[in-house]
């Protein structure tokens, strides 16, 4: 039987601290902290994420500036908007919600976000700093996972950590953060052989592949820490994660639920990163 890692409660505690930092910033500098949120197109999941991000900003007193461009917006239109936001004194952080429509060159758009306004940690310089274990802004989801481990006294040092998924948004930065915390890290993906055995060797298993209940009890070592980044729908349309929660919780020492686990922490780390960028600027 495992301890449930309560991301919702941790997020609430952290957001209360962030709210105080935002108020202190305003009192000291006489101005707001501003976050620009850019959504291109009509992807329904992205619309929900963006709405939740804007709501979270309001709750802690961060001024959000929301931009919604149509799905057929041109590369130039998106880049011009990012350039404008890059130059704006009121904007401390720029978030371009991914994925972008296929005809937009994501790399070029991200390249235009100045490193000092890159609250997502997606820019090359921030990714490079993370890879070199230097001070950086780290991607929100994996950064939130590290905060969860820390809050529950789980030190990755010397542990075998397996990351399932190699996306730029979660898997790769997750692997680097765990490596920087002295774990021995393996990254698995769709071409990995003996996936079950590799997962079952993990002391810490982080799953971010977007497949409902993919990780079954036989893929988890007794006493492992299991972090579920998934946000999926099962065959009945119910929200679930990438991990078969009910079975795996009997075997894991710690486990994150879906919902109420990693999700609330991702947005919290966006708020945290926005305050960090504003305080530095
Ligand atoms: N799409 C999925 N997750 C994220 C995220 O953390 N930031 C942005 N910008 N887009 C995303």
Short mmCIF file of C-alpha atoms and ligand atoms in Angstrom, two decimals:
data_model
loop_
_atom_site.label_atom_id
_atom_site.label_comp_id
_atom_site.label_asym_id
_atom_site.label_seq_id
_atom_site.Cartn_x
_atom_site.Cartn_y
_atom_site.Cartn_z
CA UNK A 1 0.00 0.00 0.00
CA UNK A 2 1.50 3.33 -1.02
CA UNK A 3 1.51 6.92 0.16
CA UNK A 4 -0.43 9.11 -2.26
CA UNK A 5 1.56 12.17 -3.33
CA UNK A 6 -0.98 14.96 -3.06
CA UNK A 7 -0.08 17.38 -5.85
CA UNK A 8 -3.17 19.46 -5.28
CA UNK A 9 -2.27 20.18 -1.63
CA UNK A 10 1.39 20.89 -2.43
CA UNK A 11 0.32 23.17 -5.29
CA UNK A 12 -1.99 25.09 -2.94
CA UNK A 13 0.84 25.58 -0.41
CA UNK A 14 3.24 26.75 -3.10
CA UNK A 15 0.66 29.07 -4.69
CA UNK A 16 0.10 30.77 -1.31
CA UNK A 17 3.87 31.47 -1.14
CA UNK A 18 3.89 32.67 -4.77
CA UNK A 19 0.99 35.02 -4.02
CA UNK A 20 3.05 36.59 -1.25
CA UNK A 21 6.05 37.00 -3.57
CA UNK A 22 3.84 38.63 -6.22
CA UNK A 23 2.45 41.07 -3.64
CA UNK A 24 5.98 41.87 -2.40
CA UNK A 25 7.13 42.51 -6.00
CA UNK A 26 4.26 44.95 -6.53
CA UNK A 27 4.93 46.71 -3.23
CA UNK A 28 8.67 47.07 -3.93
CA UNK A 29 8.56 47.97 -7.62
CA UNK A 30 5.12 49.58 -7.95
CA UNK A 31 4.20 47.45 -10.95
CA UNK A 32 2.54 44.20 -11.90
CA UNK A 33 4.14 40.91 -12.88
CA UNK A 34 2.91 40.14 -16.41
CA UNK A 35 2.58 36.82 -18.23
CA UNK A 36 1.59 36.66 -21.91
CA UNK A 37 -0.17 33.48 -22.99
CA UNK A 38 -0.36 32.73 -26.71
CA UNK A 39 -2.70 30.11 -28.13
CA UNK A 40 -2.81 29.37 -31.86
CA UNK A 41 -5.69 27.32 -33.21
CA UNK A 42 -8.58 25.40 -31.69
CA UNK A 43 -7.01 22.35 -30.02
CA UNK A 44 -9.52 21.64 -27.25
CA UNK A 45 -7.00 20.29 -24.70
CA UNK A 46 -4.78 23.35 -25.25
CA UNK A 47 -7.78 25.64 -24.74
CA UNK A 48 -8.47 24.00 -21.37
CA UNK A 49 -4.80 24.22 -20.31
CA UNK A 50 -4.60 27.89 -21.32
CA UNK A 51 -7.82 28.76 -19.51
CA UNK A 52 -6.51 27.09 -16.35
CA UNK A 53 -3.19 28.92 -16.62
CA UNK A 54 -4.92 32.29 -16.93
CA UNK A 55 -7.18 31.51 -13.98
CA UNK A 56 -4.18 30.49 -11.87
CA UNK A 57 -2.47 33.80 -12.70
CA UNK A 58 -5.51 35.72 -11.48
CA UNK A 59 -5.54 33.75 -8.23
CA UNK A 60 -1.98 34.75 -7.31
CA UNK A 61 -2.19 38.33 -8.65
CA UNK A 62 -0.13 37.89 -11.83
CA UNK A 63 -1.43 40.03 -14.70
CA UNK A 64 -2.08 37.78 -17.68
CA UNK A 65 -2.28 38.94 -21.30
CA UNK A 66 -4.10 36.42 -23.42
CA UNK A 67 -3.75 36.12 -27.23
CA UNK A 68 -5.73 33.68 -29.33
CA UNK A 69 -4.74 33.48 -33.00
CA UNK A 70 -6.81 31.46 -35.50
CA UNK A 71 -5.66 28.02 -36.70
CA UNK A 72 -4.74 29.52 -40.10
CA UNK A 73 -2.56 32.28 -38.62
CA UNK A 74 0.65 32.64 -40.60
CA UNK A 75 4.19 32.05 -39.34
CA UNK A 76 4.75 35.81 -39.67
CA UNK A 77 1.71 36.69 -37.57
CA UNK A 78 2.80 34.39 -34.74
CA UNK A 79 6.40 35.61 -34.89
CA UNK A 80 5.37 39.27 -34.98
CA UNK A 81 3.20 38.79 -31.91
CA UNK A 82 6.06 37.08 -30.04
CA UNK A 83 8.43 39.90 -31.08
CA UNK A 84 5.98 42.48 -29.73
CA UNK A 85 5.68 40.64 -26.43
CA UNK A 86 9.45 40.24 -26.28
CA UNK A 87 9.78 44.03 -26.47
CA UNK A 88 6.99 44.83 -24.00
CA UNK A 89 8.05 46.08 -20.58
CA UNK A 90 4.82 44.84 -19.03
CA UNK A 91 5.47 41.26 -20.06
CA UNK A 92 7.92 39.33 -17.86
CA UNK A 93 7.09 35.90 -19.24
CA UNK A 94 5.92 34.55 -22.62
CA UNK A 95 4.17 31.23 -22.95
CA UNK A 96 3.33 29.87 -26.39
CA UNK A 97 1.06 26.89 -25.86
CA UNK A 98 2.27 23.78 -27.71
CA UNK A 99 1.59 22.04 -29.98
CA UNK A 100 1.35 24.73 -32.65
CA UNK A 101 -0.55 24.05 -35.91
CA UNK A 102 1.56 21.92 -38.26
CA UNK A 103 2.28 24.72 -40.75
CA UNK A 104 3.99 26.82 -38.05
CA UNK A 105 7.71 26.31 -37.42
CA UNK A 106 7.74 25.78 -33.65
CA UNK A 107 11.51 26.09 -33.39
CA UNK A 108 11.48 29.51 -35.03
CA UNK A 109 8.69 30.75 -32.74
CA UNK A 110 10.48 29.54 -29.60
CA UNK A 111 13.74 31.07 -30.84
CA UNK A 112 12.11 34.50 -30.71
CA UNK A 113 11.25 34.25 -27.01
CA UNK A 114 14.08 35.96 -25.12
CA UNK A 115 15.73 33.58 -22.65
CA UNK A 116 14.90 35.93 -19.78
CA UNK A 117 11.15 35.69 -20.63
CA UNK A 118 11.14 31.93 -21.29
CA UNK A 119 8.89 30.76 -18.44
CA UNK A 120 8.48 27.32 -20.05
CA UNK A 121 12.20 26.57 -20.16
CA UNK A 122 11.91 25.55 -23.83
CA UNK A 123 14.51 27.94 -25.30
CA UNK A 124 17.85 26.54 -26.41
CA UNK A 125 19.82 28.47 -23.79
CA UNK A 126 17.66 27.28 -20.91
CA UNK A 127 17.71 23.70 -22.20
CA UNK A 128 21.50 23.95 -22.57
CA UNK A 129 21.91 25.31 -19.06
CA UNK A 130 19.77 22.48 -17.72
CA UNK A 131 21.92 19.94 -19.60
CA UNK A 132 25.04 21.50 -18.08
CA UNK A 133 23.49 21.62 -14.59
CA UNK A 134 23.70 25.40 -14.45
CA UNK A 135 21.13 27.87 -13.16
CA UNK A 136 18.15 27.84 -15.51
CA UNK A 137 14.40 27.99 -15.92
CA UNK A 138 13.29 24.36 -16.08
CA UNK A 139 10.25 23.05 -17.95
CA UNK A 140 7.19 23.25 -15.70
CA UNK A 141 5.99 19.63 -15.61
CA UNK A 142 9.32 17.95 -14.77
CA UNK A 143 10.22 20.81 -12.42
CA UNK A 144 6.93 20.18 -10.62
CA UNK A 145 7.78 16.48 -10.34
CA UNK A 146 11.10 17.36 -8.68
CA UNK A 147 9.25 19.59 -6.18
CA UNK A 148 6.88 16.70 -5.39
CA UNK A 149 9.78 14.31 -4.73
CA UNK A 150 11.45 16.91 -2.53
CA UNK A 151 8.24 17.61 -0.57
CA UNK A 152 7.90 13.92 0.25
CA UNK A 153 11.55 13.49 1.25
CA UNK A 154 12.40 11.35 -1.79
CA UNK A 155 16.05 11.97 -2.73
CA UNK A 156 16.90 10.69 -6.25
CA UNK A 157 20.62 10.49 -5.35
CA UNK A 158 22.00 7.05 -6.22
CA UNK A 159 18.55 5.74 -7.20
CA UNK A 160 17.68 4.10 -10.46
CA UNK A 161 15.23 6.42 -12.24
CA UNK A 162 13.39 5.36 -15.38
CA UNK A 163 11.61 7.95 -17.50
CA UNK A 164 9.02 6.58 -19.90
CA UNK A 165 8.71 9.07 -22.78
CA UNK A 166 11.27 11.30 -24.50
CA UNK A 167 9.35 14.47 -25.36
CA UNK A 168 11.04 17.86 -25.25
CA UNK A 169 8.33 19.08 -22.85
CA UNK A 170 8.52 16.30 -20.26
CA UNK A 171 10.72 13.24 -20.84
CA UNK A 172 14.05 14.85 -21.78
CA UNK A 173 14.04 17.67 -19.20
CA UNK A 174 12.81 15.16 -16.59
CA UNK A 175 15.78 12.92 -17.32
CA UNK A 176 18.19 15.85 -17.01
CA UNK A 177 16.70 17.08 -13.73
CA UNK A 178 16.94 13.57 -12.26
CA UNK A 179 20.50 13.22 -13.54
CA UNK A 180 21.40 16.60 -12.02
CA UNK A 181 19.98 15.25 -8.75
CA UNK A 182 22.43 12.31 -8.98
CA UNK A 183 20.02 9.57 -10.06
CA UNK A 184 21.10 6.91 -12.55
CA UNK A 185 18.70 7.64 -15.38
CA UNK A 186 17.29 5.52 -18.20
CA UNK A 187 14.97 7.04 -20.81
CA UNK A 188 12.55 4.64 -22.51
CA UNK A 189 10.53 5.20 -25.69
CA UNK A 190 8.58 3.38 -28.36
CA UNK A 191 11.67 1.54 -29.67
CA UNK A 192 12.96 0.41 -26.26
CA UNK A 193 13.46 -3.34 -25.95
CA UNK A 194 12.49 -5.21 -22.76
CA UNK A 195 10.41 -2.25 -21.62
CA UNK A 196 8.73 -4.22 -18.85
CA UNK A 197 12.05 -5.32 -17.34
CA UNK A 198 13.56 -1.83 -17.56
CA UNK A 199 10.53 -0.26 -15.86
CA UNK A 200 10.53 -2.98 -13.21
CA UNK A 201 14.14 -2.09 -12.33
CA UNK A 202 13.23 1.50 -11.41
CA UNK A 203 13.34 2.92 -7.90
CA UNK A 204 11.67 5.99 -9.38
CA UNK A 205 9.43 5.53 -12.42
CA UNK A 206 8.15 8.64 -14.23
CA UNK A 207 5.58 7.93 -16.92
CA UNK A 208 4.76 10.45 -19.65
CA UNK A 209 3.60 8.63 -22.78
CA UNK A 210 -0.06 9.60 -23.06
CA UNK A 211 -1.50 6.06 -23.12
CA UNK A 212 -4.29 5.25 -20.71
CA UNK A 213 -3.24 2.84 -17.92
CA UNK A 214 -0.24 1.61 -19.94
CA UNK A 215 1.92 0.83 -16.91
CA UNK A 216 0.59 -2.28 -15.21
CA UNK A 217 1.49 -3.73 -11.83
CA UNK A 218 3.96 -6.25 -13.32
CA UNK A 219 6.06 -3.33 -14.71
CA UNK A 220 6.64 -1.86 -11.26
CA UNK A 221 9.14 -2.91 -8.61
CA UNK A 222 7.86 -3.45 -5.07
CA UNK A 223 8.38 -0.19 -3.16
CA UNK A 224 9.03 1.98 -6.25
CA UNK A 225 8.04 5.65 -6.43
CA UNK A 226 5.62 6.02 -9.36
CA UNK A 227 4.94 9.42 -10.92
CA UNK A 228 2.15 9.57 -13.50
CA UNK A 229 2.30 12.55 -15.87
CA UNK A 230 -0.50 11.16 -18.09
CA UNK A 231 -3.88 12.79 -18.56
CA UNK A 232 -5.89 10.35 -20.63
CA UNK A 233 -9.45 9.09 -21.17
CA UNK A 234 -10.25 5.41 -20.65
CA UNK A 235 -12.63 3.36 -22.81
CA UNK A 236 -15.56 4.82 -20.84
CA UNK A 237 -14.37 8.38 -21.35
CA UNK A 238 -13.24 8.74 -17.74
CA UNK A 239 -10.14 10.74 -16.90
CA UNK A 240 -7.17 8.52 -15.99
CA UNK A 241 -3.39 8.47 -16.13
CA UNK A 242 -0.72 6.42 -17.91
CA UNK A 243 -0.53 4.12 -14.87
CA UNK A 244 -3.01 1.45 -13.79
CA UNK A 245 -3.43 3.27 -10.49
CA UNK A 246 -5.58 0.83 -8.50
CA UNK A 247 -3.25 -2.14 -9.08
CA UNK A 248 0.05 -0.24 -8.94
CA UNK A 249 -0.75 1.58 -5.69
CA UNK A 250 -0.65 -1.79 -3.90
CA UNK A 251 2.98 -2.24 -4.94
CA UNK A 252 4.47 1.28 -5.00
CA UNK A 253 5.80 3.09 -1.93
CA UNK A 254 4.61 6.46 -3.30
CA UNK A 255 2.28 7.20 -6.19
CA UNK A 256 0.68 10.27 -7.80
CA UNK A 257 -3.05 10.18 -8.58
CA UNK A 258 -4.74 11.46 -11.77
CA UNK A 259 -6.26 13.96 -11.38
CA UNK A 260 -4.75 15.74 -8.38
CA UNK A 261 -1.12 14.71 -8.88
CA UNK A 262 1.27 16.23 -11.40
CA UNK A 263 -1.34 18.42 -13.17
CA UNK A 264 -1.78 21.10 -10.47
CA UNK A 265 2.00 21.24 -10.00
CA UNK A 266 2.66 22.01 -13.68
CA UNK A 267 0.65 25.23 -13.53
CA UNK A 268 2.15 26.08 -10.15
CA UNK A 269 5.66 25.88 -11.60
CA UNK A 270 4.60 28.17 -14.44
CA UNK A 271 3.59 30.76 -11.83
CA UNK A 272 6.84 30.11 -9.97
CA UNK A 273 8.94 30.52 -13.13
CA UNK A 274 7.08 33.73 -14.00
CA UNK A 275 7.92 35.25 -10.61
CA UNK A 276 11.54 34.11 -11.05
CA UNK A 277 11.87 35.79 -14.45
CA UNK A 278 10.20 38.99 -13.20
CA UNK A 279 12.45 39.15 -10.13
CA UNK A 280 15.59 38.79 -12.26
CA UNK A 281 14.54 41.37 -14.84
N1 LIG B 1 1.84 21.81 -24.02
C1 LIG B 1 1.82 20.79 -23.13
N2 LIG B 1 2.48 21.13 -21.99
C2 LIG B 1 2.93 22.39 -22.17
C3 LIG B 1 3.67 23.28 -21.35
O1 LIG B 1 4.07 22.98 -20.22
N3 LIG B 1 3.91 24.52 -21.90
C4 LIG B 1 3.50 24.86 -23.15
N4 LIG B 1 3.83 26.06 -23.60
N5 LIG B 1 2.83 24.04 -23.94
C5 LIG B 1 2.54 22.83 -23.45
#
